[in-house]
C-alpha positions as a printed Julia matrix, in Angstrom:
702×3 Matrix{Float64}:
  37.72  -58.93   40.87
  36.7   -55.73   42.65
  38.44  -53.7    39.94
  36.73  -55.76   37.24
  33.34  -55.2    38.91
  33.98  -51.43   39.06
  35.1   -51.4    35.45
  31.94  -53.23   34.38
  29.78  -50.79   36.37
  31.69  -47.84   34.88
  31.32  -49.32   31.39
  27.58  -49.77   31.89
  27.24  -46.19   33.15
  29.4   -44.99   30.27
  27.36  -46.94   27.75
  24.13  -45.69   29.33
  25.32  -42.07   29.23
  26.62  -42.5    25.69
  23.28  -43.94   24.6
  21.46  -41.14   26.37
  23.64  -38.56   24.62
  22.98  -40.25   21.28
  19.22  -40.28   21.93
  19.25  -36.61   23.0
  21.36  -35.74   19.96
  18.92  -37.52   17.67
  15.95  -35.83   19.33
  17.62  -32.44   19.22
  18.61  -33.08   15.65
  15.03  -34.02   14.85
  13.76  -30.89   16.6
  16.26  -28.81   14.76
  15.11  -30.27   11.45
  11.5   -29.73   12.49
  12.24  -26.15   13.43
  14.0   -25.67   10.12
  11.03  -27.09    8.34
   8.6   -24.84   10.22
  10.51  -21.65    9.58
  11.33  -22.86    6.09
  14.54  -20.88    6.1
  17.51  -22.15    4.14
  20.81  -20.4     3.51
  23.01  -21.23    0.56
  25.39  -19.15   -1.53
  24.21  -15.9     0.06
  20.54  -16.76   -0.55
  18.1   -17.17    2.35
  14.56  -18.34    1.59
  11.68  -17.68    3.99
   8.55  -19.55    2.95
   6.64  -18.1     5.91
   7.01  -14.61    4.47
   7.1   -15.73    0.83
  10.43  -13.96    0.36
  14.07  -14.54   -0.51
  16.99  -12.5     0.81
  20.01  -12.24   -1.49
  23.32  -11.07   -0.03
  25.12  -12.22   -3.15
  23.95   -9.91   -5.94
  26.28  -11.52   -8.48
  24.08  -14.62   -8.52
  21.91  -15.07  -11.6
  18.14  -14.8   -11.31
  17.91  -18.34  -12.7
  19.98  -19.62   -9.76
  17.73  -17.76   -7.32
  14.69  -19.43   -8.85
  16.3   -22.85   -8.4
  16.66  -22.22   -4.66
  12.97  -21.26   -4.33
  11.4   -24.23   -6.11
   8.49  -24.51   -3.7
   7.05  -21.2    -4.86
   8.03  -21.65   -8.52
   8.91  -17.95   -8.89
   9.3   -16.47  -12.35
  11.82  -13.63  -12.25
  11.63  -13.01  -15.96
  12.42  -14.59  -19.32
  16.19  -13.94  -19.2
  17.61  -16.28  -16.53
  21.29  -15.63  -17.19
  21.49  -12.0   -16.01
  22.75  -11.39  -12.5
  20.7    -9.75   -9.78
  23.1    -6.8    -9.97
  22.43   -6.36  -13.68
  18.68   -6.71  -13.15
  18.74   -3.97  -10.49
  20.86   -1.55  -12.49
  18.64   -1.93  -15.57
  15.38   -1.61  -13.56
  14.36   -5.08  -14.76
  10.64   -5.02  -14.13
  10.21   -8.54  -12.79
  12.79   -7.71  -10.11
  11.97   -4.1    -9.17
   8.3    -4.98   -8.71
   9.32   -7.61   -6.12
  11.66   -5.54   -3.94
  10.55   -5.63   -0.3
  13.71   -4.5     1.44
  17.1    -3.33    0.2
  20.36   -2.51    1.99
  22.73   -0.09    0.28
  26.17    1.32    1.12
  25.96    4.91   -0.11
  28.78    6.71   -1.9
  29.65    8.54    1.35
  30.03    5.24    3.24
  26.68    5.27    5.04
  24.81    1.98    5.15
  21.05    2.35    4.8
  18.38   -0.32    5.1
  15.14    0.57    3.37
  11.74   -1.08    3.08
   9.92   -3.62    5.21
   9.28   -7.36    5.53
   5.86   -6.98    3.94
   4.63   -7.84    0.45
   3.77   -4.18   -0.17
   6.35   -2.07    1.63
   5.52    1.53    0.75
   4.25    3.97    3.34
   4.81    7.28    1.59
   7.26    7.29   -1.32
   8.25    3.89   -2.75
  11.95    4.42   -2.08
  12.59    0.68   -1.78
  12.61    0.71   -5.61
  14.76    3.87   -5.86
  18.05    1.99   -5.9
  17.1    -0.21   -8.82
  18.37    1.79  -11.76
  20.33    4.28   -9.65
  22.47    2.02   -7.48
  25.76    2.54   -9.33
  25.63    6.31   -8.81
  24.22    6.35   -5.29
  26.14    3.44   -3.85
  26.49   -0.32   -3.86
  23.66   -2.7    -3.09
  24.57   -4.92   -0.16
  21.51   -7.16   -0.03
  17.98   -7.36   -1.42
  14.85   -9.08   -0.14
  12.49  -10.07   -2.94
   8.92  -11.32   -2.86
   8.42  -14.85   -4.2
   4.87  -14.01   -5.24
   4.4   -14.15   -9.01
   2.5   -11.2   -10.46
   0.99  -10.78  -13.88
   3.84   -8.61  -15.18
   3.29   -7.44  -18.75
   5.6    -5.56  -21.12
   3.56   -3.3   -23.41
   5.35   -1.05  -25.84
   5.04    2.7   -25.32
   4.75    5.42  -27.93
   8.07    6.93  -28.91
   8.48   10.69  -28.75
   9.9    12.85  -31.52
  13.7    13.36  -31.3
  13.21   16.93  -30.03
  10.69   15.93  -27.34
  12.77   12.87  -26.43
  15.81   15.09  -25.82
  13.8    17.58  -23.78
  12.18   14.82  -21.74
  15.55   13.18  -21.07
  16.96   16.53  -19.96
  14.25   17.01  -17.31
  14.47   13.39  -16.12
  18.25   13.64  -15.69
  17.85   16.93  -13.83
  15.43   15.39  -11.31
  17.54   12.26  -10.83
  20.68   14.35  -10.3
  18.81   16.44   -7.72
  17.81   13.27   -5.89
  21.4    11.96   -5.87
  22.7    15.29   -4.61
  20.21   15.5    -1.75
  20.76   11.92   -0.61
  24.56   12.23   -0.58
  25.08   15.92    0.23
  21.97   16.61    2.28
  18.85   18.71    1.79
  19.51   22.42    1.06
  18.54   24.76    3.93
  16.39   26.87    1.62
  13.99   23.92    1.23
  12.73   24.49    4.78
  12.78   28.3     4.58
   9.61   28.64    2.48
   6.75   29.06    4.95
   3.11   29.65    4.14
   1.37   32.37    6.09
  -2.18   33.45    5.38
  -2.37   34.7     1.81
  -3.23   38.41    1.62
  -6.45   39.41   -0.17
  -4.57   41.46   -2.77
  -2.52   38.41   -3.75
  -5.67   36.38   -4.23
  -7.13   39.14   -6.36
  -3.99   39.23   -8.52
  -4.01   35.45   -8.69
  -7.58   35.39   -9.97
  -6.79   38.05  -12.57
  -3.87   35.96  -13.84
  -6.05   32.84  -14.04
  -8.59   34.78  -16.09
  -5.88   35.95  -18.46
  -5.0    32.3   -19.17
  -8.69   31.44  -19.7
  -8.69   29.0   -16.77
 -12.03   28.31  -15.13
 -12.02   28.86  -11.36
 -14.06   29.86   -8.35
 -13.25   31.14   -4.87
 -14.33   29.04   -1.9
 -14.33   30.31    1.71
 -13.43   27.57    4.16
 -15.51   27.71    7.33
 -13.86   26.26   10.39
 -15.33   26.47   13.87
 -13.02   28.37   16.23
 -13.67   25.97   19.11
 -11.41   23.42   17.39
  -8.51   25.91   17.18
  -6.35   25.65   20.29
  -3.37   27.53   18.89
  -3.81   30.82   17.04
  -0.32   30.47   15.56
  -1.36   27.42   13.56
  -1.8    28.4     9.92
  -4.9    26.53    8.8
  -7.91   27.68    6.78
 -10.29   29.75    8.94
 -13.34   31.91    8.3
 -11.34   34.67    6.62
  -9.2    32.37    4.48
  -9.9    31.57    0.86
  -9.27   28.75   -1.54
  -9.23   29.02   -5.28
 -10.59   25.93   -7.02
  -9.44   25.63  -10.63
 -10.91   23.34  -13.31
  -8.25   22.63  -15.95
  -9.38   21.29  -19.3
  -6.01   19.97  -20.5
  -2.32   19.62  -19.7
  -1.6    23.16  -20.89
  -3.97   24.56  -18.24
  -2.24   22.51  -15.53
   1.16   23.9   -16.58
  -0.25   27.45  -16.34
  -1.74   26.79  -12.89
   1.51   25.45  -11.44
   3.53   28.33  -12.87
   1.01   30.84  -11.47
   1.23   29.15   -8.06
   5.03   29.47   -8.2
   4.72   33.16   -9.11
   2.55   33.95   -6.06
   4.16   31.33   -3.76
   0.8    29.68   -3.11
   0.56   25.91   -2.44
  -1.54   23.75   -4.72
  -3.41   20.5    -4.21
  -4.48   18.13   -7.0
  -7.88   16.56   -6.46
  -9.84   13.73   -8.08
 -13.07   12.33   -6.66
 -12.19   13.03   -3.01
 -12.58    9.45   -1.68
  -9.33    9.56    0.34
  -9.56    8.16    3.87
  -6.51   10.07    5.12
  -7.04   13.56    3.69
  -4.5    13.49    0.87
  -6.5    15.89   -1.37
  -7.49   18.19    1.52
  -5.72   21.6     1.58
  -3.96   22.46    4.83
  -3.13   26.05    3.82
  -4.6    28.79    1.68
  -4.22   26.93   -1.61
  -5.08   26.49   -5.24
  -7.1    23.3    -5.63
  -6.65   21.71   -9.04
  -9.89   19.78   -9.57
  -9.36   17.13  -12.25
 -12.82   15.57  -12.0
 -14.85   18.15  -13.96
 -13.14   18.09  -17.35
 -10.05   15.85  -17.24
 -11.92   12.55  -17.01
 -11.71   11.24  -20.56
 -10.89    7.63  -21.49
  -9.56    6.86  -24.97
  -6.98    5.12  -27.19
  -7.88    1.5   -26.41
  -5.36   -0.89  -28.02
  -5.37   -4.7   -27.98
  -2.5    -7.17  -28.32
  -2.4   -10.95  -27.85
  -1.54  -11.01  -24.14
  -2.42   -7.49  -23.0
  -4.26   -4.31  -23.87
  -3.69   -0.66  -23.0
  -5.91    2.35  -22.6
  -5.28    6.01  -21.77
  -7.27    7.62  -18.96
  -7.14   11.13  -17.59
  -6.74   11.38  -13.78
 -10.34   12.44  -13.11
 -11.77    9.31  -14.78
 -13.6     6.94  -12.44
 -12.06    3.47  -12.15
 -15.4     1.79  -12.69
 -15.83    3.66  -15.99
 -12.64    2.08  -17.37
 -14.3    -1.35  -17.24
 -17.39    0.07  -18.94
 -15.3     1.54  -21.76
 -13.45   -1.66  -22.69
 -14.93   -4.95  -23.92
 -15.51   -7.9   -21.58
 -12.36   -9.63  -22.79
 -10.22   -7.23  -20.73
 -10.16   -5.73  -17.23
  -8.2    -3.25  -15.14
  -7.0    -5.44  -12.26
  -6.46   -3.07   -9.28
  -9.87   -2.69   -7.65
 -10.07   -1.05   -4.22
 -13.47   -1.19   -2.55
 -14.13    2.36   -3.77
 -13.39    1.63   -7.44
 -16.92    2.5    -8.58
 -16.49    6.1    -7.35
 -12.72    6.68   -6.94
 -10.56    8.23   -9.65
  -7.71    6.67  -11.61
  -5.38    9.51  -10.59
  -6.21    9.02   -6.92
  -5.52    5.3    -7.19
  -2.07    6.01   -8.59
  -1.35    8.77   -6.07
  -1.97    6.3    -3.23
  -0.88    3.12   -5.08
  -4.23    1.54   -4.24
  -4.57   -2.23   -3.94
  -7.86   -3.94   -3.11
  -8.8    -7.58   -2.63
  -6.84   -8.9    -5.65
  -3.57   -7.31   -4.54
  -1.83  -10.44   -3.26
  -2.04  -12.21   -6.62
  -2.19   -9.33   -9.08
  -0.31   -6.48   -7.4
  -1.08   -2.79   -6.85
  -1.9     0.09   -9.19
   1.8     0.74   -9.85
   2.11   -2.68  -11.51
  -0.44   -1.7   -14.16
   0.86    1.7   -15.2
   2.71    1.71  -18.51
   3.31    5.45  -18.89
   2.33    8.74  -17.28
   2.26   12.36  -18.35
   3.21   14.52  -15.38
   3.49   18.26  -14.77
   6.25   18.68  -12.2
   6.41   21.35   -9.46
   9.02   23.05  -11.68
   6.27   23.58  -14.27
   7.73   21.08  -16.76
   5.7    18.55  -18.72
   7.29   15.13  -18.33
   6.64   11.68  -19.83
   7.56    8.7   -17.64
   7.57    5.3   -19.36
   7.89    1.86  -17.84
  10.32    0.52  -20.44
  12.81    3.37  -19.95
  15.11    2.58  -17.03
  15.66    6.15  -15.84
  12.07    7.25  -16.33
  10.9     4.09  -14.58
  12.8     5.14  -11.44
  10.67    8.28  -11.2
   7.52    6.39  -12.17
   8.08    4.01   -9.25
   8.38    6.98   -6.89
   5.27    8.63   -8.31
   2.99    5.74   -7.28
   2.07    6.5    -3.68
   3.5    10.05   -3.61
   0.08   11.59   -2.8
   0.45   14.51   -5.21
   3.78   15.73   -3.86
   5.7    15.0    -7.06
   3.43   16.95   -9.39
   0.08   16.66  -11.13
  -0.69   13.64  -13.3
  -2.49   14.58  -16.5
  -2.58   11.3   -18.48
  -2.13    7.66  -17.52
  -1.62    4.7   -19.84
  -3.16    1.7   -18.06
  -2.25   -1.94  -18.66
  -5.26   -4.25  -18.96
  -5.32   -7.98  -18.18
  -7.42  -10.68  -19.75
 -10.71  -11.42  -18.05
 -10.7   -14.75  -16.21
 -13.54  -17.09  -17.31
 -16.14  -17.96  -14.67
 -15.3   -21.66  -15.04
 -11.75  -20.86  -13.88
 -12.96  -19.42  -10.58
 -13.59  -21.23   -7.3
 -15.01  -19.36   -4.28
 -15.23  -20.91   -0.82
 -16.4   -19.49    2.52
 -14.86  -21.15    5.59
 -16.89  -20.44    8.74
 -14.54  -20.86   11.73
 -15.56  -21.14   15.38
 -12.22  -19.63   16.4
 -10.64  -16.57   14.7
  -7.13  -17.57   15.76
  -7.49  -20.94   14.02
  -8.67  -19.14   10.89
  -5.51  -17.0    10.91
  -3.32  -20.04   11.57
  -4.83  -21.52    8.42
  -3.95  -18.28    6.6
  -0.3   -18.67    7.65
  -0.23  -22.28    6.43
  -1.67  -21.21    3.09
   1.06  -18.57    2.74
   3.76  -21.16    3.48
   2.37  -23.56    0.91
   2.96  -21.16   -1.98
  -0.75  -20.87   -2.82
  -1.68  -17.29   -3.7
  -5.48  -16.95   -3.87
  -7.04  -14.24   -6.01
  -8.88  -13.17   -2.85
  -8.43  -14.2     0.77
 -10.46  -12.13    3.22
 -10.64  -12.57    7.0
 -13.53  -11.27    9.13
 -13.78  -11.52   12.92
 -16.76  -11.93   15.28
 -17.76   -8.26   15.56
 -17.65   -7.82   11.8
 -19.93  -10.82   11.28
 -22.38   -9.45   13.84
 -22.44   -6.23   11.83
 -23.18   -8.14    8.61
 -26.01  -10.1    10.22
 -27.45   -6.95   11.78
 -27.97   -5.35    8.36
 -31.26   -6.53    6.92
 -30.63   -5.58    3.3
 -27.42   -7.61    2.91
 -28.34  -10.52    0.64
 -25.45  -12.71    1.79
 -26.03  -12.28    5.55
 -27.54  -15.79    5.73
 -24.22  -17.24    4.56
 -22.31  -15.54    7.37
 -24.56  -16.65   10.25
 -23.69  -19.0    13.13
 -19.95  -18.43   13.08
 -17.31  -16.56   15.09
 -15.07  -15.71   12.13
 -14.92  -16.24    8.41
 -12.31  -16.8     5.74
 -13.44  -16.02    2.2
 -11.1   -17.55   -0.39
 -11.31  -17.27   -4.15
  -8.99  -19.16   -6.49
  -8.84  -17.86  -10.04
  -6.47  -18.15  -12.96
  -6.51  -18.05  -16.75
  -5.28  -21.68  -16.59
  -8.08  -23.96  -15.37
  -5.75  -26.88  -14.56
  -3.75  -24.63  -12.25
  -6.95  -23.68  -10.39
  -7.89  -27.35   -9.9
  -4.39  -28.16   -8.65
  -4.46  -25.27   -6.18
  -7.93  -26.29   -5.04
  -6.66  -29.79   -4.15
  -3.65  -28.31   -2.34
  -5.96  -25.98   -0.4
  -8.17  -28.91    0.56
  -5.17  -30.73    2.07
  -4.11  -27.69    4.08
  -7.61  -26.99    5.38
  -8.01  -30.64    6.35
  -5.84  -29.89    9.36
  -8.51  -27.45   10.6
 -11.68  -29.29    9.54
 -12.94  -29.63   13.14
 -12.88  -25.83   13.5
 -14.96  -24.83   10.48
 -17.89  -25.52    8.23
 -17.51  -24.9     4.52
 -19.73  -23.22    1.96
 -18.74  -23.51   -1.7
 -20.34  -20.9    -3.92
 -22.48  -22.93   -6.32
 -23.0   -20.15   -8.82
 -21.99  -16.64   -9.81
 -24.89  -15.07   -7.92
 -23.71  -16.46   -4.56
 -20.11  -15.52   -5.37
 -21.1   -11.95   -6.18
 -23.16  -11.66   -2.99
 -20.3   -12.9    -0.8
 -17.78  -10.54   -2.4
 -20.14   -7.54   -2.5
 -20.72   -7.89    1.23
 -16.97   -7.83    1.83
 -16.61   -4.73   -0.35
 -19.21   -2.87    1.73
 -17.81   -3.75    5.17
 -16.85   -0.15    6.01
 -20.4     1.27    5.75
 -21.83   -1.91    7.29
 -19.66   -1.52   10.38
 -20.33    2.23   10.67
 -24.06    1.51   10.7
 -23.72   -1.35   13.2
 -21.45    0.43   15.7
 -23.67    3.5    15.61
 -26.76    1.37   16.22
 -25.15   -0.83   18.89
 -22.92    1.62   20.79
 -24.0     5.1    19.54
 -20.56    5.82   18.09
 -20.74    8.56   15.45
 -17.11    8.6    14.23
 -14.35    6.14   13.48
 -10.7     5.78   12.53
 -10.13    3.36    9.68
  -6.64    1.88    9.73
  -4.72   -0.12    7.13
  -1.45   -1.44    8.62
   0.35   -4.11    6.61
   2.3    -6.8     8.45
   4.58   -9.7     7.48
   2.68  -12.76    6.29
   3.97  -14.84    9.21
   2.59  -12.47   11.88
  -1.16  -12.79   11.28
  -2.0   -14.45   14.61
   0.43  -12.35   16.62
  -0.96   -9.09   15.23
  -4.6   -10.08   15.73
  -3.97  -11.16   19.33
  -2.08   -7.91   19.95
  -5.02   -5.85   18.69
  -7.38   -7.78   20.97
  -5.12   -7.08   23.97
  -5.13   -3.37   23.12
  -8.95   -3.44   22.88
  -9.19   -5.19   26.25
  -6.74   -2.74   27.84
  -8.8     0.28   26.78
 -12.17   -1.47   27.25
 -13.37   -0.91   23.7
 -14.56   -3.05   20.77
 -12.34   -3.16   17.66
 -13.91   -4.79   14.58
 -11.14   -6.48   12.59
 -11.02   -7.61    8.97
  -8.14   -7.92    6.54
  -6.95   -8.67    3.03
  -5.35  -11.84    4.38
  -3.65  -12.54    1.05
  -1.06   -9.83    1.68
  -1.99   -9.04    5.31
  -3.28   -5.51    4.86
  -5.38   -5.26    8.02
  -8.35   -3.04    8.85
  -8.91   -2.67   12.59
 -11.65   -0.03   13.0
 -11.6     2.28   16.02
 -15.0     3.77   16.85
 -15.57    6.69   19.21
 -18.0     9.41   20.19
 -17.0    12.82   18.81
 -18.93   14.55   21.63
 -16.91   12.8    24.32
 -13.35   14.11   24.77
 -12.2    11.0    26.64
 -13.54    8.79   23.84
 -11.58   10.84   21.27
  -8.37   10.66   23.3
  -8.76    6.9    23.77
  -9.22    6.43   20.02
  -5.95    8.27   19.33
  -4.08    6.2    21.93
  -5.44    2.96   20.48
  -4.49    3.99   16.93
  -0.96    4.8    18.08
  -0.57    1.48   19.93
  -1.8    -0.54   16.93
   0.62    1.37   14.68
   3.51    0.62   17.02
   2.51   -3.05   17.17
   2.61   -3.26   13.36
   6.06   -1.65   13.3
   7.4    -3.92   16.04
   6.39   -6.93   13.94
   8.32   -5.59   10.94
   5.34   -4.09    9.14
   4.2    -0.66    8.02
   1.35    1.53    9.15
  -0.28    2.04    5.76
  -0.72   -0.64    3.14
  -3.15    1.07    0.77
  -4.83    4.23    2.13
  -1.74    6.44    2.2
  -0.49    8.78    4.94
  -2.23   12.07    4.09
  -2.4    14.42    7.05
  -4.43   12.11    9.27
  -1.48    9.81    9.98
   1.56   11.98    9.45
   1.99   13.69   12.81
   3.92   10.7    14.11
   5.31    9.64   10.73
   8.81    9.62   12.24
   7.75    6.58   14.26
   5.99    4.9    11.36
   9.07    4.2     9.26
  12.77    3.65    9.85
  15.0     6.71   10.07
  16.83    5.72    6.86
  13.55    5.62    4.97
  12.49    8.98    6.37
  15.72   10.8     5.46
  15.72    9.47    1.92
  12.02   10.24    1.42
  12.6    13.83    2.53
  15.64   14.11    0.28
  13.58   12.91   -2.7
  10.71   15.31   -1.97
  13.15   18.22   -1.62
  14.62   17.34   -5.03
  11.28   17.01   -6.79
   9.38   19.86   -5.12
  11.95   22.5    -4.11
   9.47   25.18   -2.98
   7.29   22.71   -1.03
   4.28   24.05   -2.94
   3.08   20.59   -4.01
   0.44   19.47   -1.48
   2.37   20.54    1.65
   1.62   18.89    4.98
   1.09   15.43    3.48
   3.26   12.36    4.16
   5.66   14.54    6.19
   4.05   17.29    8.29
   5.18   20.85    8.84
   5.78   21.88   12.45
   2.62   23.99   12.57
   0.5    21.16   11.21
   2.0    18.83   13.81
   1.06   21.25   16.59
  -2.5    21.49   15.34
  -2.92   17.75   14.94
  -1.63   17.11   18.45
  -4.08   19.56   20.0
  -7.11   18.94   17.8
  -8.67   15.62   16.91
  -8.99   16.19   13.2
 -11.0    13.2    12.03
 -14.33   15.06   12.03
 -12.81   18.01   10.19
 -11.67   15.81    7.33
 -15.17   15.41    5.92
 -15.94   19.13    6.38
 -12.87   20.26    4.45
 -13.64   17.72    1.75
 -17.21   18.93    1.26
 -16.14   22.56    1.05
 -13.83   21.89   -1.89
 -16.26   19.97   -4.06
């Protein structure tokens, strides 16, 4: 009886424990499913989908692009019309719908090294776009191990390009093959020592005199410009930068032939050259760091011509000095040039391509590189080259050119791809006024996970809104009042039904946050234009406000890009940095692709304020990198950011970028000191806070 009683007690305990285990298992299982749902990460057949980052990682490159699409149904990606080709085939042929989506790529090089290139961001180029280098070259350089692709659909078009004569085609192919072979050699064998041996000391007066005589003999318009630099900013006399006795020669080419002459003359006298458009760069890309020849494209080479229409697209040819806003004026209202940075009314087409500019429409419509069909380029070798999108080998170089900041040569003609104008009835603009910026960014993350890609999605924090409301002549300031943060969303598409469907989906998502915001729907085009115009002018608005409120006379404008899933984490990190250094950091962003603009204001007359600004910039950069992002999403590196470029990108990226630059510009004469700094430039930048000098150099070269 006693044994029976013990057995019953044991059985009860056993049953109780078993039940408890089952319950815990079910709960854990439920949590695991919930976690899986939240991260939206599924692995199958070498394919891993991350809805949070709107990306898919493929470790199996023998899978067809149609099969990849099937595994990403939530985003309904369109990888191109031919679904039966494998990812490997698409990469080797530079298939445009694939190469335009590459975020990160891992390659085993021919020498056995494994390199991982790119970032977990929707736009992963800081410096050269080497994440696309291995599409079209992978068989020669090595084997692709894995690829991470964006699930975002872009308006990819396939215009035809003009065919060259057989003689010019052969010559063009010869130069393209030479450059690609140089790249392969440098990546596998290493950069030749002679690449680093060419140093630029102060150019002697007699050389400048001979240079000017040679320019005159070629009938090239020019003028000499002394660069005045205050000696109090020069801490190291060994640093070779323009000073009172230095000279620049500004040339004004009228055509491609003049540009070829200028580059060959620069080679002859071993003088660096810098191509220049309208000078709107925020990082100093067109600013000469040495005695140089400035090639000013804005005086004569600004023509727009050869407008051609087809059913689904149109093309137009623009010279690099043409203003982006003038392109829209030239064409009829049926078409538009999609990439529109805030400066598009004054910035040049060539500058946009040199920095691969984006703007507010970037998340849905892509960057400048996605709308370039062909380019005429004069290389640092002095060769005229045609790079066309529909030629696999030329496309490899064209991908590198976008974002190269003038270090691959001088662009002389650009064939732009135009998209159809979206009817006003197919546009829906909504302003969400949040009482908590973190909740606004949580909503941004949920929108990303849903697969909705707005035409515009702009976030503005409390300080930014105070700046808007402080400015009396801003028409839309009344719309931005009484709120701690704002989320401006615009849905637009050529298909009206798709817009209505996305609007309903957005309404469901935002319903989760309805107690945190009030909503303003733009009732007409006038209100829409006012809301968007205010966002475009945020930089000058904040400069005016911070000067008025805190007497700051200078600022550092940053543009880090971070993974879509890290919006809240990055914003909170920036606020902690601001609190640590006891400063105010206005924060706004292109939330559609998470290109962020924290602005660091300081007093140029206060050394401590300058030093604090540099520390803050460095800490924000490191935060972006730690989250898997990049330091520049649209402004470029220039010389303002490059003195700690080695910390901005992975070592694999850096080595390959340098190898590419050494192959394409062997004498380092093409815009030296940009993207990757020379040792002397690094020394100067570390001892002198150069932000104020940027505007002075720029003015002296106009």
